[in-house]
Amino acid sequence: MEQLHIVGGHRLSGKVRISGAKNAVLKLMAAALLVENECIIRNVPLIKDVLTMIEVLRSLGAEITWEDEAVLRIKPKKDLNYTAPDELVREMRASVQVMGPLLTKIGKVKLFQPGGCVIGQRPIDLHLKGFQALGAEVVEEHGYVYADARKLKGVDIHLDFPSVGATENIMAAAILAEGTTVIKNAAKEPEIIEEQNFYNRLGARIRGAGTDTIRIEGVPKLRSVPVDYTVIPDRIEAGTYILAAAITGGDVTLVDVIPEHCEALTSKLKEAGVQITTDGDMIRVVSNTRLKAIDTTVLPYPGFPTDLQPQMTAVMTLADGTSLITENVFGGRFRYVDELVRMGANIRVEGRSAIIKGVNRLTGAVVLAPDLRAGAALVLAGLVAEGNTVIEGVHYIDRGYERLEEKLTALGAEITRI
Ligand code: EPZ
């Protein structure tokens, strides 16, 4: 079992390049099942979830090769399988994002029903209601979900919650449907705009991604053209390095980043006393005073991202005063709090909120990452804690952060994998 060992107390400084967005690339890979010819996806991060998605797509019948560092070539076979191995679907929930593309391309799909997970309940009812509204027959039995559709028909769908995954799956399913589909209360994440752009390059007619209403005009066929697509930078990885600079009192410049995608975080940090400047695709973060405690409310995009909630909590443990973080997206995303408390933090969780009383110092300890972003929060705490921090559960962190130790070491951190 691998561990990360961190010697805390080093102020981070220098430049860090942000990798391609995990949560965009995984969906573009699933979307590639609809490609008639073949496609190239660039700026692909070398992370565990991408490797798992490669296995999922291969099991469905796609040929995938790494062309170069960060470049994937995907060529789906004519006859795709309609199901992927259970263990892959179990390993990574994002596997459910192949459902929409498969339903469109071959008219049926069967997958192991993904259950709850470490960050809370994660049903897929909104995905399935969307497929049904489009005319698919959906059956859930013996732990599997089957969807079958000879013909899909455009329809208006109002989502109860702007779910990222449901928006993406319904968008994919509606591409070849007869007539127009309108998704209302759609998720507005930048990753959804990426998918719209990708599908439109294939010949789909989708408008409105990035707003709460997406209109998909069904087309009879997609074009058989090779597509070459470069993925946007990862706003959550960027946010994690911004917070790493903030917690260590550092001076860090992020390059290859889209500053607008990070605004919910950067505006909060300015309120806390961090100096943040942007220039084109760069963000400079300078933090040289003790931060002020601030309250943060997690909401779907463009609100403060749930995927930065644990890292923000870590930063607030050392702020001056008491801060409140309220999580409105995932019910169970405070499981890391006990680990921060073991490092000396003063945090109390009440329902969907964490109340954080700023302390003067954290101290290194052996801690266990319960999930990906919580793992990142423990790394941030370790960077500033006195003495040594040992982080277990590193496989979670590897799911979403490319070359984490290498990047942090280049910024002056003392972190090694054992
Ligand atoms: C995506 O998950 C991301 N994953 C998550 O990233 C991210 O935290 C989340 O969006 C929110 O931004 C990927 O993109 C692979 P949702 P997704 O559907 O699509 C409820 C990370 O660390 N819901 O928007 O699964 C659900 O329970 C991760 O990188 C239903 O009730 O999120 C949750 O409370 C983890 N029924 C809320 O909606 C449904 O059918 C948001 O979920 C679907 C969702």
Short mmCIF file of C-alpha atoms and ligand atoms in Angstrom, two decimals:
data_model
loop_
_atom_site.label_atom_id
_atom_site.label_comp_id
_atom_site.label_asym_id
_atom_site.label_seq_id
_atom_site.Cartn_x
_atom_site.Cartn_y
_atom_site.Cartn_z
CA MET A 1 0.00 0.00 0.00
CA GLU A 2 1.49 3.31 -1.04
CA GLN A 3 1.74 6.31 1.24
CA LEU A 4 2.62 9.95 0.77
CA HIS A 5 5.12 11.32 3.27
CA ILE A 6 5.15 15.08 3.68
CA VAL A 7 7.45 17.22 5.75
CA GLY A 8 5.44 20.34 6.42
CA GLY A 9 6.47 23.96 6.66
CA HIS A 10 7.73 24.80 3.18
CA ARG A 11 6.33 27.89 1.50
CA LEU A 12 5.38 27.00 -2.10
CA SER A 13 6.72 29.19 -4.88
CA GLY A 14 7.19 28.99 -8.63
CA LYS A 15 5.12 27.91 -11.61
CA VAL A 16 2.84 24.93 -12.08
CA ARG A 17 1.19 23.78 -15.30
CA ILE A 18 -2.39 22.61 -14.97
CA SER A 19 -3.35 19.33 -16.68
CA GLY A 20 -6.42 18.56 -18.79
CA ALA A 21 -9.75 18.34 -16.98
CA LYS A 22 -10.51 14.88 -15.61
CA ASN A 23 -14.25 15.41 -15.57
CA ALA A 24 -14.27 16.64 -19.16
CA VAL A 25 -11.91 14.07 -20.60
CA LEU A 26 -13.75 11.08 -19.11
CA LYS A 27 -16.99 12.21 -20.78
CA LEU A 28 -15.30 13.01 -24.09
CA MET A 29 -13.86 9.51 -24.08
CA ALA A 30 -17.37 8.09 -23.57
CA ALA A 31 -18.67 10.46 -26.25
CA ALA A 32 -16.05 9.06 -28.63
CA LEU A 33 -18.20 5.91 -28.85
CA LEU A 34 -20.36 7.95 -31.24
CA VAL A 35 -17.48 8.76 -33.56
CA GLU A 36 -18.07 7.27 -37.03
CA ASN A 37 -14.43 7.49 -37.99
CA GLU A 38 -11.82 8.04 -35.26
CA CYS A 39 -10.85 10.87 -32.96
CA ILE A 40 -7.87 12.32 -31.24
CA ILE A 41 -8.24 13.80 -27.77
CA ARG A 42 -5.38 16.01 -26.56
CA ASN A 43 -4.35 17.28 -23.13
CA VAL A 44 -5.44 13.99 -21.53
CA PRO A 45 -4.09 13.67 -17.97
CA LEU A 46 -2.34 10.43 -17.06
CA ILE A 47 -4.48 9.56 -14.06
CA LYS A 48 -6.10 6.37 -12.80
CA ASP A 49 -9.64 7.29 -13.86
CA VAL A 50 -8.52 7.81 -17.45
CA LEU A 51 -6.86 4.37 -17.41
CA THR A 52 -10.08 2.85 -16.08
CA MET A 53 -12.16 4.57 -18.79
CA ILE A 54 -9.76 3.19 -21.41
CA GLU A 55 -10.52 -0.30 -20.09
CA VAL A 56 -14.28 0.38 -20.11
CA LEU A 57 -14.17 1.58 -23.72
CA ARG A 58 -11.98 -1.33 -24.83
CA SER A 59 -14.44 -3.74 -23.24
CA LEU A 60 -17.19 -2.10 -25.28
CA GLY A 61 -15.21 -2.52 -28.49
CA ALA A 62 -13.20 0.66 -29.00
CA GLU A 63 -9.57 0.65 -30.13
CA ILE A 64 -7.57 3.07 -28.03
CA THR A 65 -3.92 4.03 -28.24
CA TRP A 66 -1.73 6.62 -26.56
CA GLU A 67 -0.30 8.48 -29.55
CA ASP A 68 2.00 10.61 -27.49
CA GLU A 69 2.11 12.03 -23.99
CA ALA A 70 -1.42 13.33 -23.25
CA VAL A 71 -2.80 12.31 -26.67
CA LEU A 72 -5.36 9.52 -27.09
CA ARG A 73 -6.61 8.07 -30.37
CA ILE A 74 -10.00 6.37 -30.13
CA LYS A 75 -11.64 4.34 -32.87
CA PRO A 76 -14.89 2.57 -32.02
CA LYS A 77 -15.59 -0.67 -33.87
CA LYS A 78 -18.74 -0.96 -35.98
CA ASP A 79 -20.29 -3.51 -33.61
CA LEU A 80 -20.06 -2.23 -30.07
CA ASN A 81 -20.90 -4.38 -27.03
CA TYR A 82 -23.80 -3.14 -24.97
CA THR A 83 -22.31 -3.97 -21.59
CA ALA A 84 -19.05 -3.48 -19.67
CA PRO A 85 -17.59 -5.70 -16.90
CA ASP A 86 -19.13 -5.09 -13.46
CA GLU A 87 -15.78 -4.59 -11.74
CA LEU A 88 -14.93 -1.64 -14.01
CA VAL A 89 -18.30 0.00 -13.41
CA ARG A 90 -17.81 -0.57 -9.67
CA GLU A 91 -14.34 0.91 -9.77
CA MET A 92 -15.43 4.16 -11.37
CA ARG A 93 -18.91 5.65 -11.30
CA ALA A 94 -18.16 7.78 -14.35
CA SER A 95 -18.57 4.52 -16.32
CA VAL A 96 -22.31 5.29 -16.33
CA GLN A 97 -21.53 8.04 -18.83
CA VAL A 98 -21.29 5.43 -21.58
CA MET A 99 -25.04 4.84 -21.26
CA GLY A 100 -26.23 7.82 -23.32
CA PRO A 101 -23.75 7.25 -26.17
CA LEU A 102 -24.52 3.49 -26.30
CA LEU A 103 -28.26 4.07 -26.31
CA THR A 104 -27.85 6.43 -29.23
CA LYS A 105 -25.46 4.27 -31.19
CA ILE A 106 -26.75 0.73 -30.67
CA GLY A 107 -30.12 1.26 -28.98
CA LYS A 108 -29.37 -0.68 -25.81
CA VAL A 109 -27.16 -0.80 -22.76
CA LYS A 110 -26.85 -2.92 -19.64
CA LEU A 111 -24.69 -1.88 -16.70
CA PHE A 112 -24.11 -2.88 -13.13
CA GLN A 113 -26.15 -0.46 -11.05
CA PRO A 114 -23.70 1.89 -9.33
CA GLY A 115 -24.57 2.20 -5.65
CA GLY A 116 -23.88 4.89 -3.07
CA CYS A 117 -20.29 5.90 -2.60
CA VAL A 118 -17.97 7.50 -0.14
CA ILE A 119 -19.13 11.06 -0.78
CA GLY A 120 -22.81 10.26 -0.29
CA GLN A 121 -25.78 8.85 -2.14
CA ARG A 122 -25.33 8.98 -5.87
CA PRO A 123 -28.44 7.67 -7.57
CA ILE A 124 -28.86 7.75 -11.36
CA ASP A 125 -32.64 8.20 -11.32
CA LEU A 126 -32.44 11.48 -13.24
CA HIS A 127 -30.41 9.84 -16.02
CA LEU A 128 -32.94 7.02 -16.27
CA LYS A 129 -36.01 9.28 -16.17
CA GLY A 130 -34.46 11.23 -19.02
CA PHE A 131 -33.95 8.07 -21.10
CA GLN A 132 -37.54 7.04 -20.41
CA ALA A 133 -38.87 10.44 -21.40
CA LEU A 134 -37.03 10.03 -24.70
CA GLY A 135 -38.85 6.74 -25.23
CA ALA A 136 -36.42 4.13 -23.90
CA GLU A 137 -37.62 1.21 -21.87
CA VAL A 138 -35.65 1.09 -18.63
CA VAL A 139 -35.59 -1.91 -16.29
CA GLU A 140 -33.72 -2.12 -12.99
CA GLU A 141 -33.38 -5.69 -11.71
CA HIS A 142 -30.88 -8.07 -10.13
CA GLY A 143 -28.51 -5.17 -9.52
CA TYR A 144 -28.38 -4.12 -13.17
CA VAL A 145 -29.94 -1.38 -15.18
CA TYR A 146 -31.06 -2.08 -18.75
CA ALA A 147 -32.16 0.54 -21.22
CA ASP A 148 -33.55 -0.35 -24.61
CA ALA A 149 -34.76 1.91 -27.37
CA ARG A 150 -35.49 1.15 -30.98
CA LYS A 151 -36.36 4.77 -31.60
CA LEU A 152 -35.86 7.83 -29.41
CA LYS A 153 -38.07 10.90 -29.72
CA GLY A 154 -37.22 14.47 -28.75
CA VAL A 155 -39.01 15.78 -25.69
CA ASP A 156 -38.82 18.52 -23.02
CA ILE A 157 -37.08 17.29 -19.86
CA HIS A 158 -36.97 19.29 -16.64
CA LEU A 159 -34.30 18.02 -14.24
CA ASP A 160 -35.18 18.10 -10.52
CA PHE A 161 -31.54 18.98 -9.82
CA PRO A 162 -28.92 20.24 -12.30
CA SER A 163 -27.06 16.94 -12.27
CA VAL A 164 -23.86 16.97 -14.32
CA GLY A 165 -24.02 13.29 -15.22
CA ALA A 166 -27.74 13.29 -16.08
CA THR A 167 -27.36 16.37 -18.29
CA GLU A 168 -24.49 14.68 -20.14
CA ASN A 169 -26.19 11.32 -20.58
CA ILE A 170 -29.48 12.84 -21.77
CA MET A 171 -27.63 15.14 -24.16
CA ALA A 172 -25.87 12.15 -25.68
CA ALA A 173 -29.06 10.07 -25.90
CA ALA A 174 -30.94 12.86 -27.71
CA ILE A 175 -28.41 13.44 -30.50
CA LEU A 176 -30.01 11.10 -33.05
CA ALA A 177 -33.55 11.28 -31.64
CA GLU A 178 -36.38 12.32 -33.91
CA GLY A 179 -37.22 15.97 -33.21
CA THR A 180 -35.90 18.38 -30.61
CA THR A 181 -35.05 17.70 -26.98
CA VAL A 182 -34.90 20.55 -24.50
CA ILE A 183 -33.17 19.95 -21.14
CA LYS A 184 -34.28 22.51 -18.56
CA ASN A 185 -32.54 23.12 -15.25
CA ALA A 186 -29.49 21.59 -16.96
CA ALA A 187 -26.08 21.58 -15.28
CA LYS A 188 -23.96 24.56 -16.43
CA GLU A 189 -20.45 23.22 -15.78
CA PRO A 190 -17.73 24.11 -18.33
CA GLU A 191 -17.28 20.36 -18.90
CA ILE A 192 -20.78 20.28 -20.43
CA ILE A 193 -19.80 22.96 -22.93
CA GLU A 194 -16.85 20.76 -23.88
CA GLU A 195 -19.19 17.91 -24.70
CA GLN A 196 -21.53 20.11 -26.69
CA ASN A 197 -18.55 21.32 -28.73
CA PHE A 198 -17.25 17.79 -29.25
CA TYR A 199 -20.61 16.40 -30.35
CA ASN A 200 -21.21 19.34 -32.66
CA ARG A 201 -17.87 18.60 -34.32
CA LEU A 202 -19.28 15.14 -35.04
CA GLY A 203 -22.35 16.69 -36.68
CA ALA A 204 -24.76 16.96 -33.72
CA ARG A 205 -26.88 20.10 -33.33
CA ILE A 206 -26.69 21.20 -29.71
CA ARG A 207 -27.05 24.74 -28.37
CA GLY A 208 -27.20 26.29 -24.93
CA ALA A 209 -24.61 24.30 -22.94
CA GLY A 210 -23.33 26.57 -20.17
CA THR A 211 -26.85 27.90 -19.57
CA ASP A 212 -29.69 26.12 -17.80
CA THR A 213 -31.47 25.27 -21.05
CA ILE A 214 -29.89 22.98 -23.61
CA ARG A 215 -31.59 22.35 -26.95
CA ILE A 216 -30.65 19.25 -28.93
CA GLU A 217 -32.06 19.10 -32.43
CA GLY A 218 -31.95 15.46 -33.45
CA VAL A 219 -30.01 14.69 -36.63
CA PRO A 220 -30.49 11.52 -38.73
CA LYS A 221 -26.79 10.69 -38.84
CA LEU A 222 -23.42 11.92 -37.59
CA ARG A 223 -20.64 12.86 -39.99
CA SER A 224 -17.83 10.45 -40.71
CA VAL A 225 -15.00 12.92 -40.14
CA PRO A 226 -11.88 12.51 -38.03
CA VAL A 227 -12.04 14.81 -35.02
CA ASP A 228 -9.11 16.36 -33.18
CA TYR A 229 -10.07 17.88 -29.84
CA THR A 230 -8.05 19.54 -27.07
CA VAL A 231 -9.55 19.35 -23.58
CA ILE A 232 -9.84 22.38 -21.28
CA PRO A 233 -7.64 22.66 -18.20
CA ASP A 234 -8.80 21.07 -14.95
CA ARG A 235 -10.41 23.79 -12.83
CA ILE A 236 -10.42 21.54 -9.76
CA GLU A 237 -6.72 20.71 -10.05
CA ALA A 238 -6.13 24.45 -10.54
CA GLY A 239 -8.23 25.22 -7.46
CA THR A 240 -6.24 22.71 -5.43
CA TYR A 241 -2.92 24.42 -6.32
CA ILE A 242 -4.43 27.84 -5.62
CA LEU A 243 -5.42 26.60 -2.17
CA ALA A 244 -1.99 24.98 -1.70
CA ALA A 245 -0.41 28.38 -2.32
CA ALA A 246 -2.90 30.01 0.06
CA ILE A 247 -2.33 27.57 2.94
CA THR A 248 1.47 27.65 2.73
CA GLY A 249 1.73 31.45 2.47
CA GLY A 250 3.17 30.93 -0.98
CA ASP A 251 3.69 32.73 -4.27
CA VAL A 252 2.58 30.40 -7.05
CA THR A 253 1.72 31.04 -10.69
CA LEU A 254 -0.60 28.60 -12.42
CA VAL A 255 -0.17 28.36 -16.18
CA ASP A 256 -2.50 26.87 -18.81
CA VAL A 257 -5.58 27.63 -16.77
CA ILE A 258 -8.90 29.37 -17.54
CA PRO A 259 -9.23 31.98 -14.75
CA GLU A 260 -13.00 32.45 -15.30
CA HIS A 261 -13.56 28.79 -14.40
CA CYS A 262 -11.92 29.38 -11.01
CA GLU A 263 -13.78 32.57 -10.07
CA ALA A 264 -16.04 31.07 -7.40
CA LEU A 265 -12.86 30.10 -5.54
CA THR A 266 -10.66 33.10 -6.31
CA SER A 267 -13.31 35.63 -5.28
CA LYS A 268 -13.70 33.82 -1.93
CA LEU A 269 -9.96 33.72 -1.36
CA LYS A 270 -9.64 37.44 -2.09
CA GLU A 271 -12.24 37.96 0.64
CA ALA A 272 -10.01 35.91 2.95
CA GLY A 273 -6.97 38.09 2.18
CA VAL A 274 -5.15 36.19 -0.58
CA GLN A 275 -3.79 38.30 -3.44
CA ILE A 276 -4.86 36.92 -6.78
CA THR A 277 -4.07 38.35 -10.19
CA THR A 278 -4.82 36.95 -13.62
CA ASP A 279 -3.21 37.48 -16.98
CA GLY A 280 -4.48 35.52 -19.99
CA ASP A 281 -4.20 31.86 -19.11
CA MET A 282 -2.27 32.47 -15.88
CA ILE A 283 -3.28 32.99 -12.27
CA ARG A 284 -0.80 34.27 -9.68
CA VAL A 285 -1.55 33.56 -6.04
CA VAL A 286 0.32 35.38 -3.28
CA SER A 287 -0.50 34.76 0.34
CA ASN A 288 1.57 36.46 3.01
CA THR A 289 -0.73 37.19 5.92
CA ARG A 290 -2.84 35.01 8.18
CA LEU A 291 -6.13 34.52 6.32
CA LYS A 292 -9.50 35.76 7.56
CA ALA A 293 -12.20 33.18 8.23
CA ILE A 294 -14.94 33.28 5.58
CA ASP A 295 -18.20 31.42 5.01
CA THR A 296 -18.60 29.30 1.88
CA THR A 297 -21.71 27.75 0.38
CA VAL A 298 -21.22 24.88 -2.08
CA LEU A 299 -23.54 24.98 -5.07
CA PRO A 300 -23.64 23.66 -8.64
CA TYR A 301 -21.57 25.72 -11.14
CA PRO A 302 -21.08 28.67 -11.22
CA GLY A 303 -21.34 28.33 -7.43
CA PHE A 304 -18.45 27.18 -5.25
CA PRO A 305 -17.53 23.62 -6.40
CA THR A 306 -18.15 20.64 -4.15
CA ASP A 307 -14.88 19.21 -5.51
CA LEU A 308 -12.98 22.00 -3.69
CA GLN A 309 -14.96 21.90 -0.46
CA PRO A 310 -12.54 19.65 1.50
CA GLN A 311 -9.48 21.61 0.34
CA MET A 312 -11.18 24.91 1.31
CA THR A 313 -11.97 23.46 4.74
CA ALA A 314 -8.29 22.55 5.16
CA VAL A 315 -7.28 26.15 4.40
CA MET A 316 -9.88 27.56 6.80
CA THR A 317 -8.54 25.43 9.70
CA LEU A 318 -5.71 27.98 9.99
CA ALA A 319 -7.73 31.16 9.34
CA ASP A 320 -8.37 33.86 11.88
CA GLY A 321 -11.86 33.36 13.31
CA THR A 322 -14.68 30.89 12.70
CA SER A 323 -15.84 29.86 9.24
CA LEU A 324 -18.82 27.91 8.07
CA ILE A 325 -18.81 25.66 4.99
CA THR A 326 -22.17 24.40 3.79
CA GLU A 327 -22.28 21.51 1.32
CA ASN A 328 -25.35 21.47 -0.91
CA VAL A 329 -24.35 18.94 -3.57
CA PHE A 330 -23.24 15.71 -1.86
CA GLY A 331 -24.63 14.61 1.52
CA GLY A 332 -21.62 12.66 2.78
CA ARG A 333 -18.68 14.80 1.89
CA PHE A 334 -17.29 15.52 5.38
CA ARG A 335 -15.75 12.13 6.10
CA TYR A 336 -12.26 13.61 6.07
CA VAL A 337 -12.98 15.95 8.97
CA ASP A 338 -11.86 13.48 11.66
CA GLU A 339 -8.51 13.19 9.89
CA LEU A 340 -8.01 16.98 9.95
CA VAL A 341 -9.02 17.00 13.63
CA ARG A 342 -6.29 14.41 14.25
CA MET A 343 -3.87 16.97 12.82
CA GLY A 344 -5.04 19.59 15.32
CA ALA A 345 -7.93 21.26 13.46
CA ASN A 346 -11.02 22.40 15.34
CA ILE A 347 -14.02 21.39 13.19
CA ARG A 348 -17.54 20.38 14.08
CA VAL A 349 -19.95 18.98 11.50
CA GLU A 350 -23.65 19.71 11.88
CA GLY A 351 -25.82 18.30 9.13
CA ARG A 352 -24.66 19.76 5.84
CA SER A 353 -22.31 22.31 7.43
CA ALA A 354 -18.86 22.29 8.95
CA ILE A 355 -18.01 24.90 11.56
CA ILE A 356 -14.30 25.55 11.57
CA LYS A 357 -12.60 27.46 14.37
CA GLY A 358 -9.21 28.63 13.17
CA VAL A 359 -6.24 27.25 15.14
CA ASN A 360 -2.65 28.49 15.25
CA ARG A 361 -1.01 25.35 13.94
CA LEU A 362 -1.59 21.87 12.58
CA THR A 363 0.68 18.98 13.50
CA GLY A 364 1.70 16.09 11.27
CA ALA A 365 -0.02 12.74 11.82
CA VAL A 366 -0.83 9.47 10.05
CA VAL A 367 -4.12 10.07 8.22
CA LEU A 368 -6.30 8.17 5.77
CA ALA A 369 -7.73 9.73 2.61
CA PRO A 370 -11.37 8.61 2.35
CA ASP A 371 -11.83 9.86 -1.24
CA LEU A 372 -10.08 11.84 -3.98
CA ARG A 373 -10.72 15.47 -2.97
CA ALA A 374 -10.54 14.69 0.74
CA GLY A 375 -7.12 13.20 0.00
CA ALA A 376 -6.09 16.49 -1.63
CA ALA A 377 -7.28 18.35 1.47
CA LEU A 378 -5.06 16.16 3.67
CA VAL A 379 -2.10 16.86 1.38
CA LEU A 380 -2.70 20.61 1.79
CA ALA A 381 -2.87 20.22 5.57
CA GLY A 382 0.34 18.14 5.49
CA LEU A 383 2.17 20.85 3.52
CA VAL A 384 1.74 23.29 6.38
CA ALA A 385 1.60 21.00 9.44
CA GLU A 386 4.54 20.88 11.83
CA GLY A 387 6.59 17.70 11.38
CA ASN A 388 5.73 14.67 9.28
CA THR A 389 2.38 13.71 7.80
CA VAL A 390 1.78 10.26 6.36
CA ILE A 391 -1.19 9.94 4.02
CA GLU A 392 -2.74 6.55 3.33
CA GLY A 393 -5.42 5.82 0.71
CA VAL A 394 -3.20 7.36 -1.98
CA HIS A 395 -4.99 5.35 -4.71
CA TYR A 396 -7.90 7.79 -4.36
CA ILE A 397 -5.63 10.77 -4.98
CA ASP A 398 -4.14 9.02 -8.03
CA ARG A 399 -7.60 8.88 -9.59
CA GLY A 400 -7.59 12.59 -10.29
CA TYR A 401 -4.23 14.32 -9.82
CA GLU A 402 -1.53 13.95 -12.45
CA ARG A 403 2.05 13.81 -11.09
CA LEU A 404 1.03 15.40 -7.80
CA GLU A 405 4.32 14.85 -5.92
CA GLU A 406 6.37 15.97 -8.92
CA LYS A 407 4.41 19.20 -9.28
CA LEU A 408 4.46 19.97 -5.55
CA THR A 409 8.17 19.15 -5.27
CA ALA A 410 8.92 21.57 -8.11
CA LEU A 411 7.12 24.23 -6.05
CA GLY A 412 9.35 23.53 -3.03
CA ALA A 413 7.32 20.99 -1.06
CA GLU A 414 8.95 18.01 0.64
CA ILE A 415 6.73 15.11 -0.42
CA THR A 416 7.62 11.54 -1.32
CA ARG A 417 5.74 8.39 -2.21
CA ILE A 418 6.67 5.30 -0.26
C1 EPZ B 1 -19.83 14.95 -11.34
O1 EPZ B 1 -20.43 13.84 -10.69
C2 EPZ B 1 -18.35 14.84 -11.09
N1 EPZ B 1 -17.85 13.59 -11.60
C3 EPZ B 1 -18.05 14.93 -9.60
O2 EPZ B 1 -16.64 14.94 -9.46
C4 EPZ B 1 -18.62 16.23 -9.06
O3 EPZ B 1 -18.43 16.27 -7.67
C5 EPZ B 1 -20.09 16.35 -9.40
O4 EPZ B 1 -20.30 16.19 -10.83
C6 EPZ B 1 -20.71 17.68 -9.00
O5 EPZ B 1 -20.02 18.73 -9.58
C7 EPZ B 1 -17.54 13.48 -12.86
O6 EPZ B 1 -17.70 14.40 -13.65
C8 EPZ B 1 -16.97 12.19 -13.30
P1 EPZ B 1 -24.18 15.04 -10.22
P2 EPZ B 1 -21.94 13.46 -11.01
O7 EPZ B 1 -24.98 14.11 -11.03
O8 EPZ B 1 -22.25 13.74 -12.42
C9 EPZ B 1 -27.77 14.01 -7.19
C10 EPZ B 1 -14.55 14.46 -8.38
O9 EPZ B 1 -14.03 14.47 -7.24
N2 EPZ B 1 -28.28 13.15 -8.28
O10 EPZ B 1 -24.14 16.49 -10.62
O11 EPZ B 1 -22.16 12.10 -10.48
C11 EPZ B 1 -26.52 13.39 -6.58
O12 EPZ B 1 -26.86 12.45 -5.60
C12 EPZ B 1 -16.01 14.13 -8.51
O13 EPZ B 1 -13.93 14.69 -9.41
C13 EPZ B 1 -29.51 12.54 -8.13
O14 EPZ B 1 -30.19 12.69 -7.11
O15 EPZ B 1 -22.70 14.52 -10.07
C14 EPZ B 1 -25.81 14.60 -6.02
O16 EPZ B 1 -26.33 14.90 -4.76
C15 EPZ B 1 -16.64 13.27 -7.56
N3 EPZ B 1 -29.96 11.74 -9.14
C16 EPZ B 1 -26.17 15.71 -7.00
O17 EPZ B 1 -27.32 15.23 -7.73
C17 EPZ B 1 -29.26 11.55 -10.28
O18 EPZ B 1 -29.74 10.83 -11.17
C18 EPZ B 1 -25.09 16.08 -8.00
O19 EPZ B 1 -24.67 14.94 -8.72
C19 EPZ B 1 -28.01 12.18 -10.44
C20 EPZ B 1 -27.54 12.98 -9.41
#
